[in-house]
C-alpha atoms as one frame of an Amber mdcrd trajectory, in Angstrom:
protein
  -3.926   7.726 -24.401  -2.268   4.161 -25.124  -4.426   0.555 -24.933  -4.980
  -2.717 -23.759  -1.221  -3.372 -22.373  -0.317  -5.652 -19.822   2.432  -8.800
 -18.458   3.135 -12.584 -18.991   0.903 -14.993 -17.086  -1.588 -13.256 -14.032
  -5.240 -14.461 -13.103  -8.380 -13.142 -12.988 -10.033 -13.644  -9.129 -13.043
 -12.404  -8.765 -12.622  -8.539  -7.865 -15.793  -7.495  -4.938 -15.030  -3.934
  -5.881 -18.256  -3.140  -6.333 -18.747  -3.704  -2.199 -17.069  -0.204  -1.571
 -16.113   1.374  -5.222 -19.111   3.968  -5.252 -19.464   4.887  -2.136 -17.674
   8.462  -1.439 -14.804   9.259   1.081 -15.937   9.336   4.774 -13.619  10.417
   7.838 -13.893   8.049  10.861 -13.951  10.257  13.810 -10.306  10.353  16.192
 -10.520   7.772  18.894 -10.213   8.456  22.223  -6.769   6.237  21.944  -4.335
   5.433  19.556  -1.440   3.098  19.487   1.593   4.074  17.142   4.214   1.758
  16.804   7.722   2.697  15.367   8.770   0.539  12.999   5.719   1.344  10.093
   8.287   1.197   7.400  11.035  -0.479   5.283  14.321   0.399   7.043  15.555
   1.043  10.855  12.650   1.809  13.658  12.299   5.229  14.689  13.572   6.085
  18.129  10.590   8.127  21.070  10.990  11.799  21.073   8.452  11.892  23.764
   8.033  10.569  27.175   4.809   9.161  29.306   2.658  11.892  30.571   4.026
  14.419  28.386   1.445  16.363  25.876   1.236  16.612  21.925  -0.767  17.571
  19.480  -1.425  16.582  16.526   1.037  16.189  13.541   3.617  17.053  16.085
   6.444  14.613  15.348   6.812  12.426  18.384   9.514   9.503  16.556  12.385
   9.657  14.430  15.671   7.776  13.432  18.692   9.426  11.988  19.467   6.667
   9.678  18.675   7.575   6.212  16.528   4.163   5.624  13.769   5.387   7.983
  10.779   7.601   8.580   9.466   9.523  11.343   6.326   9.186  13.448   3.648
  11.904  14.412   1.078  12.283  16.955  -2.096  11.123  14.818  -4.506  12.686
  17.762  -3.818  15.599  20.382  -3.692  14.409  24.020  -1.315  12.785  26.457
   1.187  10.058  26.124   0.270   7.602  28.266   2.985   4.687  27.834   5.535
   3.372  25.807   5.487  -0.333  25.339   5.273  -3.621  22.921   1.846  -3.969
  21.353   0.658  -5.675  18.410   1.527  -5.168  15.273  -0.095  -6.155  11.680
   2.448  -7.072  10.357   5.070  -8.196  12.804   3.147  -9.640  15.326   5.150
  -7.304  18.331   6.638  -3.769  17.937   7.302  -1.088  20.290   5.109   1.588
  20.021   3.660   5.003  21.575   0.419   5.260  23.140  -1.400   8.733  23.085
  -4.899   9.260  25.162  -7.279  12.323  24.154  -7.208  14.029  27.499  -9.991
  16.337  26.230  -6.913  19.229  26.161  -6.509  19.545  22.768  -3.124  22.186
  21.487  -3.379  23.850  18.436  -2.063  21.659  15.124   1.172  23.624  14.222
   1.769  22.232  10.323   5.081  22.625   8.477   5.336  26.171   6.688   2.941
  25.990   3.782   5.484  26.159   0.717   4.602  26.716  -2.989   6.269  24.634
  -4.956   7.730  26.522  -7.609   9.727  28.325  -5.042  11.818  25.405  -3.749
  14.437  23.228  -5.224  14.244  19.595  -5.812  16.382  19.122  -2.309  14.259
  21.242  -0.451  10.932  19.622  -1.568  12.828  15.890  -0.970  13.408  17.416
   2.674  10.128  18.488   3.024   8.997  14.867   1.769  11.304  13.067   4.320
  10.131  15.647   7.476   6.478  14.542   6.844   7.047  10.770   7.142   5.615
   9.941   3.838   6.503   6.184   2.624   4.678   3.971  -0.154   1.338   3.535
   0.773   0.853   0.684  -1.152   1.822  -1.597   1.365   5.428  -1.537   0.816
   6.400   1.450   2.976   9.520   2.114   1.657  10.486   5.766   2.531   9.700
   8.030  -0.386  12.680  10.484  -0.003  14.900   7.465  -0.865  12.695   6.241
  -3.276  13.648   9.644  -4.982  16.677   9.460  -4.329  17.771   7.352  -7.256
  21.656   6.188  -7.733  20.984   5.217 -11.711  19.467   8.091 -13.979  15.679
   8.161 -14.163  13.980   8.708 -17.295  10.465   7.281 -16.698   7.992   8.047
 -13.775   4.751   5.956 -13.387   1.588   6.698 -11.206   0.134   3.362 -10.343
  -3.585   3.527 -10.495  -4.132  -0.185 -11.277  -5.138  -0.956  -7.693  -5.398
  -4.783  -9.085  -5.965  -6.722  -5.674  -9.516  -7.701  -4.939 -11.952  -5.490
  -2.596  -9.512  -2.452  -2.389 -10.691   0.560  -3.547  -9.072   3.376  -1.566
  -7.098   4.738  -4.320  -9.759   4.326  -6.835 -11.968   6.520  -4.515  -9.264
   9.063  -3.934  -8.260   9.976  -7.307 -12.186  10.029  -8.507 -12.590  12.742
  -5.659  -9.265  14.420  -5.688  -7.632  14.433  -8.962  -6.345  17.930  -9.259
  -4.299  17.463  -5.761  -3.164  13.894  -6.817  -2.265  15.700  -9.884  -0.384
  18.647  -8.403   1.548  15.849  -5.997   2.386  13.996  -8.787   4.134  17.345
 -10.495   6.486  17.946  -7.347   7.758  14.110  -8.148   8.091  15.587 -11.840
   9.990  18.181 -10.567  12.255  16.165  -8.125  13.509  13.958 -11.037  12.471
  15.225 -14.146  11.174  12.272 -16.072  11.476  12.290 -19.818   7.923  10.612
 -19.747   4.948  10.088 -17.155   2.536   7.594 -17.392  -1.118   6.861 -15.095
  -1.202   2.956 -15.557  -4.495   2.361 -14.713  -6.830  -1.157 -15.691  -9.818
  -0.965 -17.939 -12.344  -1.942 -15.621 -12.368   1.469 -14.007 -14.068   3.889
 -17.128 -15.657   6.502 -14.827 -11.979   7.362 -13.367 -10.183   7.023 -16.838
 -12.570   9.579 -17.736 -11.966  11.630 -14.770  -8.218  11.120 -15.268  -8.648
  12.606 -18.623 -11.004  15.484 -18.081  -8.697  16.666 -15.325  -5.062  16.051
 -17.085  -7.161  18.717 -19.509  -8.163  21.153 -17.413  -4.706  21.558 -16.177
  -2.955  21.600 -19.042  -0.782  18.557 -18.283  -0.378  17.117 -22.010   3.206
  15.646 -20.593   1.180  12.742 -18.689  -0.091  10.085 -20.475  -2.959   7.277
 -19.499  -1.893   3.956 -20.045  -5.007   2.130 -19.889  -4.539  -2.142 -18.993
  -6.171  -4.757 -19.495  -7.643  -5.807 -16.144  -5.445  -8.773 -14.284  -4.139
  -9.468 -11.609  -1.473  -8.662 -10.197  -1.257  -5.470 -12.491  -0.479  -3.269
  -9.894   3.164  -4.730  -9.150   6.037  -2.509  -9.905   7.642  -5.241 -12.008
   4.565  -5.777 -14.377   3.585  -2.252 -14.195   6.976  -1.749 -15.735   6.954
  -4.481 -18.608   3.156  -3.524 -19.233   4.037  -0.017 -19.968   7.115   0.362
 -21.251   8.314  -3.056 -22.186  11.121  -2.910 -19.922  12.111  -5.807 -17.747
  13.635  -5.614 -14.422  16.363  -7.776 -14.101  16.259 -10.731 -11.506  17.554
  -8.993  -8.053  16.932  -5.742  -9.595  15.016  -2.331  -9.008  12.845  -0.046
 -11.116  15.475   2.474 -11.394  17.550  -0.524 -12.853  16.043   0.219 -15.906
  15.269   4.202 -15.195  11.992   3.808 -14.160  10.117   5.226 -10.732   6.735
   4.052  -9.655   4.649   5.472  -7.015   0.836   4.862  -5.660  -1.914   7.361
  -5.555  -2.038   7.331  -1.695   1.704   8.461  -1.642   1.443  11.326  -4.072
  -1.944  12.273  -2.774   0.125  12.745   1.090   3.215  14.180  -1.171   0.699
  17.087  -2.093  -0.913  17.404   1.736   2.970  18.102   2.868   4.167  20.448
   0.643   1.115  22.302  -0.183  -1.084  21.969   3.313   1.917  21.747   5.499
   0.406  18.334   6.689   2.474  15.298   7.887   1.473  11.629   7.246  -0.937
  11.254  10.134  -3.908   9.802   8.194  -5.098   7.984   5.143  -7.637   6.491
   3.247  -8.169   3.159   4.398 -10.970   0.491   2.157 -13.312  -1.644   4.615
 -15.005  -4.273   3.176 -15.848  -7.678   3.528 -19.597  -9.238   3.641 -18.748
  -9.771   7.705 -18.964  -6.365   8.268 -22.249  -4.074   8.698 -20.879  -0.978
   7.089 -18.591  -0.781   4.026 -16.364   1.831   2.367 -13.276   3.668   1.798
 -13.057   5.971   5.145  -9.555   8.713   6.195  -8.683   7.165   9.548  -6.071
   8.315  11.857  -2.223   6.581  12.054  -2.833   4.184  15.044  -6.583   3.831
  15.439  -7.669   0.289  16.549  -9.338  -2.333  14.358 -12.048  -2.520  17.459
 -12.546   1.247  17.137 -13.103   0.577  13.172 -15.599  -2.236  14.117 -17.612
  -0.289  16.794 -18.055   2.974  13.867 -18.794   0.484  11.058 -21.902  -0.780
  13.159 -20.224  -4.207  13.913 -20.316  -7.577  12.027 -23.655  -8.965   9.808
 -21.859 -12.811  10.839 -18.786 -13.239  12.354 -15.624 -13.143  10.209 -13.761
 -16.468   9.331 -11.097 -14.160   8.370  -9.597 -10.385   8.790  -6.963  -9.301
   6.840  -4.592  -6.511   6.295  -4.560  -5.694   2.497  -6.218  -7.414   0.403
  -7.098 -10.885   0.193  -3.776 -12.132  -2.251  -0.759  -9.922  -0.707  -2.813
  -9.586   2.848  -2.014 -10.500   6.548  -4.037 -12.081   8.116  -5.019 -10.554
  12.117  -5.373 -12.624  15.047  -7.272  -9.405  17.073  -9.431  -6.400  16.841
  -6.377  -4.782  19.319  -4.643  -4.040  15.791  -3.636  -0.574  14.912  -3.904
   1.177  11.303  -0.398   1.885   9.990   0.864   3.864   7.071   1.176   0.600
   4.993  -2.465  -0.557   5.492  -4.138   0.109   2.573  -7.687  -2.193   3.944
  -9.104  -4.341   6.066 -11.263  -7.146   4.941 -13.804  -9.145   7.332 -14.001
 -12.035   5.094 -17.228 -15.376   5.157 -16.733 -18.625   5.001 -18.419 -17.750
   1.657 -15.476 -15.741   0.019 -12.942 -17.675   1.101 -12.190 -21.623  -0.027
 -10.715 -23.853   2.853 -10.560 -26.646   0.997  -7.872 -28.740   2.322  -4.424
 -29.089   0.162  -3.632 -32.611  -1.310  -0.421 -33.670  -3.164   0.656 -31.338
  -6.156  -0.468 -32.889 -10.169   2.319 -31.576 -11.690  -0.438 -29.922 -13.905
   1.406 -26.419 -14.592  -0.975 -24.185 -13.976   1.109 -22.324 -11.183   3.677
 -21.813 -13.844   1.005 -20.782 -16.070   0.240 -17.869 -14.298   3.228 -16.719
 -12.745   4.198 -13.710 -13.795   7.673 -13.605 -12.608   7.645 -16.662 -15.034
   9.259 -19.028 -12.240   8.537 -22.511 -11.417   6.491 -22.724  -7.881   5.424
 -26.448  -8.363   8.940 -27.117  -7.971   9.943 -25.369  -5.221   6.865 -25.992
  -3.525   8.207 -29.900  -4.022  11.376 -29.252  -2.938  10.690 -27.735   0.261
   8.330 -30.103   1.088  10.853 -32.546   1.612  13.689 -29.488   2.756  15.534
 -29.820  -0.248  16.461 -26.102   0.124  19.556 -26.337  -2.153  17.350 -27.725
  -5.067  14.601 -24.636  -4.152  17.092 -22.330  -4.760  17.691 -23.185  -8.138
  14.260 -22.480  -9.365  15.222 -18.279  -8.257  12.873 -17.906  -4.854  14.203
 -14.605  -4.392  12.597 -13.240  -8.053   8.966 -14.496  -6.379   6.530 -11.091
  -5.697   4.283 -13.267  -3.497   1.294 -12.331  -5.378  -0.553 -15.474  -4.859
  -1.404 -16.494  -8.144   0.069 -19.832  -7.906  -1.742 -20.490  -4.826  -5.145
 -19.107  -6.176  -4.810 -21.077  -9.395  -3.791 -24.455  -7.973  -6.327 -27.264
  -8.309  -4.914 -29.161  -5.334  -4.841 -25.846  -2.754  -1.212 -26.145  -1.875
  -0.079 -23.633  -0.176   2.423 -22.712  -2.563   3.480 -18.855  -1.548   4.391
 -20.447   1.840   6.533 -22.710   0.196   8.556 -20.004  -1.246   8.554 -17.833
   1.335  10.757 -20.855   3.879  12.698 -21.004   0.303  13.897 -17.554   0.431
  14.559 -17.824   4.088  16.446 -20.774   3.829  18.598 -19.424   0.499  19.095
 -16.199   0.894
């Protein structure tokens, strides 16, 4: 076990774990209708398999693309399709997407052929990986068979158990309640690109789970993985300071982990890269954290690919006080909803129902020039100063000050005295200088 590592810069927000962090798993029952749209990934939007009226069941793959950048879709309830049309989206606003009504008819779930591990190759299992739909589940959603699909040599593999953004405590929950299948997912990834080292970066403030991590690495025998424990900060959990915390490595600006031969990947993922190839079980689910002091009922709750927020509201009991605020992920990195006629995607990893109390709408004023935005960035740019510059669309001047190495973690914004608005600043900049 290693100590006390972590990055340049980072804040400390208050965390609200405690809302949801000891309460156990709970399944939301299926809803009577879900609403999958096709683009829940990084990469091209997957194309219908299915038309209206026609009947699924569940797990049965009903979208897929044949571009490599891309992940397919399956039926997260059995039951009929009943259109295919825009809807919202969390993230984009619009998508196209595949509605599915439980007709009361419900066909037998027919998973993927149950494989043990040791029996296939590293192709096969990436195949296997790729068939199920699995992408990060950390919000990104980048597809995980290209994620292990490296074109530099990788020497390093991290689990990220850091879970630094406020509220969220899904995978915190999951790997205190299912560590030897996190565990045996997390050995097919050692098998797909056999790592010279593996690492469980996880922050200090979570000693029951360290000790869990432990007791279980122990009882199966898995001396290869080490715990990395961190000092608790935010943003922890990015790839980028992940990387520096643990190994010392930097990422060079435009760069990827496997830049400098190092793979990181969420519990969520590697919990669902378990359910495929040992359950036979596509990515139809996943644990989801609720929480927010809006909401009546709080937790970390499996809910089914495409269930509505309104659904989510009605089984949570409804609100204490109506929500200033709901967001998708947490409050930093989060997107913020305009409706309850939201679906759950693969990337949603919460959804808070934030008070006026939690959240500070203090209106922005001019910026000090006090540095406390550079202070805390740790991507160790300047966001004062392109914050400035686009203020007055100086885009060629923002561009100098490297937009494009920004994370968006919010920091800047959280820690400025004046409430600018700073990430929005930076995201126009890398629009405008890409």
């Amino acid at each position: 076990m290693f100590f006390k590592k972590t990055f340049p810069g980072g804040i400390h927000p208050p965390t609200y774990k405690n809302l949801t962090q000891n309460y156990p798993l709970e399944e939301i029952p299926s809803p009577q209708k879900v609403v999958l749209p096709l683009i829940q990934h990084s990469g091209s939007p997957a194309e219908p398999l299915v038309k209206p009226e026609e009947v699924v069941s569940m797990g049965q793959k009903i979208a897929s693309s044949d571009k490599y950048i891309s992940a397919p879709i399956h039926a997260s309830i059995s039951g009929k399709v009943s259109k295919i049309d825009y809807f919202n989206h969390p993230i984009l606003g619009k998508s196209l997407a595949i509605f599915i009504e439980d007709t009361g008819v419900h066909p037998d779930f027919i998973p993927f052929t149950k494989e043990n591990p040791e029996n296939l190759s590293p192709p096969e299992l990436k195949k296997i990986i790729q068939e199920a739909g699995i992408v990060g589940l950390g919000g990104a959603g980048f597809p995980t068979h290209v994620k292990l699909s490296s074109p530099k040599p990788i020497d390093t593999l991290i689990l990220n158990a850091a879970e630094c953004e406020p509220y969220l405590t899904c995978d915190e929950r999951l790997l205190q309640e299912k560590p030897i299948e996190v565990f045996k997912g997390l050995e097919i990834i050692i098998k797909i690109i056999s790592p010279k080292s593996v690492f469980i970066g996880i922050e200090d403030n979570k000693k029951e789970l360290i000790k869990t991590i432990e007791e279980n690495l122990h009882k199966l025998g898995l001396n290869k993985i080490k715990t990395f424990i961190l000092k608790t900060k935010y943003p922890q959990g990015g790839e980028k300071q992940l990387i520096k915390a643990i190994t010392g490595r930097i990422v060079p600006s435009g760069g990827l982990p496997f830049d400098v031969g190092t793979l990181v990947h969420n519990v969520g993922t590697v919990f669902a890269v378990y359910e495929a190839v040992y359950l036979g079980k596509p990515l139809y689910e996943r644990i989801i954290t609720i929480s927010g002091k809006a909401i009546k009922k709080r937790g970390n709750f499996k809910v089914k690919m495409g269930t509505l927020l309104s659904d989510i509201v009605e089984y949570c009991g409804g609100f204490i006080k109506e929500p200033k605020k709901i967001i998708f992920g947490g409050p930093m990195m989060g997107i913020a909803q305009w409706s309850l006629d939201t679906p759950i995607i693969k990337g949603t990893s919460g959804v808070l129902f934030l008070t006026d109390e939690e959240l500070n709408l203090e209106n922005s004023t001019a910026c000090i020039r006090c540095g406390k935005c550079i202070e805390v960035c740790p991507m160790q740019i300047m966001p004062a100063s392109i914050g400035l510059a686009g203020e007055y669309n100086k885009w060629n001047i923002a561009k100098e000050y490297s937009p494009l190495d920004c994370i968006e973690c919010g920091a800047c914004s959280y820690i400025c005295p004046t409430r600018r608005d700073l990430v929005q600043f930076i995201k126009l900049a890398k629009q405008f200088t890409r």
